[in-house]
Each structure stands twice: as structure tokens, then as C-alpha cells.
Amino acid sequence: MSDSIAVRSVVLYRVRVPFVEPFRISNGVVAEKDAILIELATEEGIAGWGEASPMSGSFYSDATPDSSWTALRERLVPALLAVGQVNPATFFEVLREQRADQFAKAGIEGALWDAYANSRQRSLCELFGIKRRPIPSGVAIGIFETIGELIGRVRRYVSEGYQRVKIKIQPGWDVEPVAAVRARFPDLPLMVDANAAYTIDDLHVFRELDRFGLMMIEQPLAADAIEEAGELQAHLTTPLCADESAESLSMLDQLIEHKAVRIINIKVQRVGGLSEALLMMQVACAAGLRCWVGTMPELGIASAHALHLAMHSGFSFPTDIEASSRWYVDDILEPAITIDRSGFIRVPDGSGTGFKVDRKKIERYTTAVERFEL
Ligand code: MG
């Protein structure tokens, strides 16, 4: 079996899919998913799909859907078509040489893996030697106007089966909402995510949060405040988790060196693709850190890729990947991603991701298309 495929064409679709409701975190609000879908076709006419999914408005990272679109059309797609016979297992090395954001890289690598898997009639997880298992799913809840609304939301998601609840915090919305949720749900696996909204001067806030038996505190400080995170971690019992800080293998090395965190949230999109994500998981686990798979969130295609990765036994906390209906009225995959009553997601059997892309829906939400052929 050859370990490479010949890519003949690439189509980029810019899509805007409305969220069920706007999502508010410490640094902005988003109302729709603005993403880029990448469709590859091999010489034999076999398709593969990928997704580049930075947050719009550049409030999570510097990358935006516009910058990913430019990087894909000007650099990554030409680089892929120039390779000829492409081996998906080593293509990340080609991507490392390219000036492009991680989201664009993750999108094109995902499409390549999917096309390769489809051409071999194997599933993505099989290609990576990952054994199938049901994936525990947790829910992430944005910032609300009132504690009452927050509690109502926690209650709803817990009743839907989610295995842990993550609430977003920011200065002025931290100890009080956490205390309120903890009082009503004493045994709930609960964590918070600050999206980098605090500094080391807020140590007193984290000391208070330390009393609530949280599973972890995600990204309390700025992405590059690695030494300060080490200092903060030394004062707390609750493990800190890196998200924005865990952008690359070199950032991971710094986190390990400064004992900045005990947990890593690995997002396939943010780290530049499945290969980089797996490498980071292996390095983190070897250093004694625990890992889990996060989400931005993405549409179904990128979520499906991440779900295959999340089945790896190296990921030992519930994923942030949720049911499609948590985010979208109308995601672009068939079947939709669902959680069962016990809070598990099961990935369908079949080649590639096991999900099918719904072209009618993609058409409905497409705002721009660009085709490239050899
Ligand atoms: Mg986060």
C-alpha cells in the first residue's frame, strides 16, 4: 500500500453558519461560525474534507477567517499541489516551512488525511493507530447577565448528560458564579476558563476559586505569561490548564520547563493539525502532564477530525466537543454529532471521519468559492 496520494484539485469554500445563540466570553461575542471548508480530490476522484476555523474578530488569536483564506489560496494550496505525491504523515513538515496560521494548516492537513483515509477505505483513527472508544463530552458555557441564567443553563446541560461543565470567567464574574453553581451542584465535575483575562496580581481570586474542588482552571493568565503561571500554580491545589499558551511544541516545552500547568488543552486547529496535536500529546504525557481535546468550536468537519484524535487513550478528561445542536441549528454533517444520555459521543464507523458532508447545506451557507486544479 503506497503511503502517498496524488492531489489533483482543491476547492475552498467560505461559509457562514449561524450559531443557535451568540456566545460571549471574556474578550468578545460571536454570533455565527465564519469558516473555510477545504475539499480535496485525488487523481482517482476520491474526496477529502478539511476545515480552517479561526474565531472571527481575532479576539482569540491573531488568525482570522480572512487571514486563513489568504494563507490557503496564496501559499498552502499551491504548496500542496506542488508536492505531487503527498504523504499525509510527513506533510506537517512541509507546513512548518510555510508562513500561514495554524488554522489554515490544520484545515489543509485535515483534508489530506481525510482523502488519504477515504482512498484506503480506512477510518482516521485507524490510520493513527487509535482504538475506538466512546468519548466523554463536557459543555462550555459562556458569560451570562445573571447567576440565575447561568444556573438554568448548567441544569439544562447536566440533564442532557454532559459529563462536566466549564464556565467562562472574567474579572467581576468569577468567585460568585462558581460559588453559586457549586452550591447547587456539589458533585458536578466543574472547571473554569478565564481566556487569559487575569494577571498574577489576581492571586487572591484564584485562592478563592481553589476552594471549590474544580477539575482545573483553564488559561488564567496571558498566553505568554508562562513564568507567572508557574508561580500561580505553585500557590494552588487546583491544576492549571494551558489553552492559548499551548500553541506549539516550543510553547509546550516552555510550559513544562516552568512547571506552569499540569494539564494541556490540545486543539487540533490551534496547533496546526492532527500530526502536531499528536506530537504535543505525546510530549505532554511523557512530561507527566494530562491532556484533553478542546474546540474553538468548529463546524462538524473539524469537530469530526478532533473526535477521532480524542479517542486516543492519552486524552484523559472530557472533550469540549459537544453535540452539533449545542451550537448550530443546521450543521453541515450527516449524521449530526450527538451525545447519549450518559454524555458520550460515538464516532460512526466508515472510512475517513465516518460522517458525510451535506453539499446542499454547504451551498446554502457559502459566501465565496475558489477552485485550484493541477
Ligand atoms: Mg479555553
Short mmCIF file of N, CA, C and O and ligand atoms in Angstrom, two decimals, residues 60 166 168 193 195 218 243-244 265 267, ligand 1:
data_model
loop_
_atom_site.label_atom_id
_atom_site.label_comp_id
_atom_site.label_asym_id
_atom_site.label_seq_id
_atom_site.Cartn_x
_atom_site.Cartn_y
_atom_site.Cartn_z
N TYR A 60 -9.38 35.68 19.82
CA TYR A 60 -8.78 34.52 20.47
C TYR A 60 -7.31 34.41 20.08
O TYR A 60 -6.45 34.10 20.88
N LYS A 166 -17.95 23.47 32.09
CA LYS A 166 -16.91 24.50 32.14
C LYS A 166 -17.61 25.84 32.05
O LYS A 166 -18.42 26.07 31.15
N LYS A 168 -17.15 30.00 31.73
CA LYS A 168 -16.20 31.06 31.38
C LYS A 168 -16.23 32.10 32.50
O LYS A 168 -17.31 32.44 33.00
N ASP A 193 -12.77 28.61 32.78
CA ASP A 193 -11.86 29.05 31.71
C ASP A 193 -11.84 30.57 31.71
O ASP A 193 -12.89 31.21 31.54
N ASN A 195 -9.82 32.46 29.69
CA ASN A 195 -9.37 33.02 28.41
C ASN A 195 -8.36 34.16 28.60
O ASN A 195 -8.46 35.21 27.98
N GLU A 218 -8.60 26.86 33.54
CA GLU A 218 -8.02 26.95 32.20
C GLU A 218 -7.57 28.39 31.90
O GLU A 218 -8.32 29.33 32.11
N ASP A 243 -4.37 26.65 27.51
CA ASP A 243 -5.10 26.60 26.24
C ASP A 243 -4.39 27.55 25.27
O ASP A 243 -3.55 27.12 24.48
N GLU A 244 -4.65 28.85 25.36
CA GLU A 244 -3.98 29.82 24.49
C GLU A 244 -2.45 29.68 24.54
O GLU A 244 -1.78 29.93 23.54
N ASN A 265 -4.82 21.63 27.18
CA ASN A 265 -5.96 21.55 26.26
C ASN A 265 -5.38 21.60 24.85
O ASN A 265 -4.82 22.62 24.44
N LYS A 267 -5.91 21.67 21.00
CA LYS A 267 -6.89 21.94 19.95
C LYS A 267 -6.22 21.69 18.60
O LYS A 267 -5.21 22.34 18.29
MG MG B 1 -10.14 27.84 26.53
#
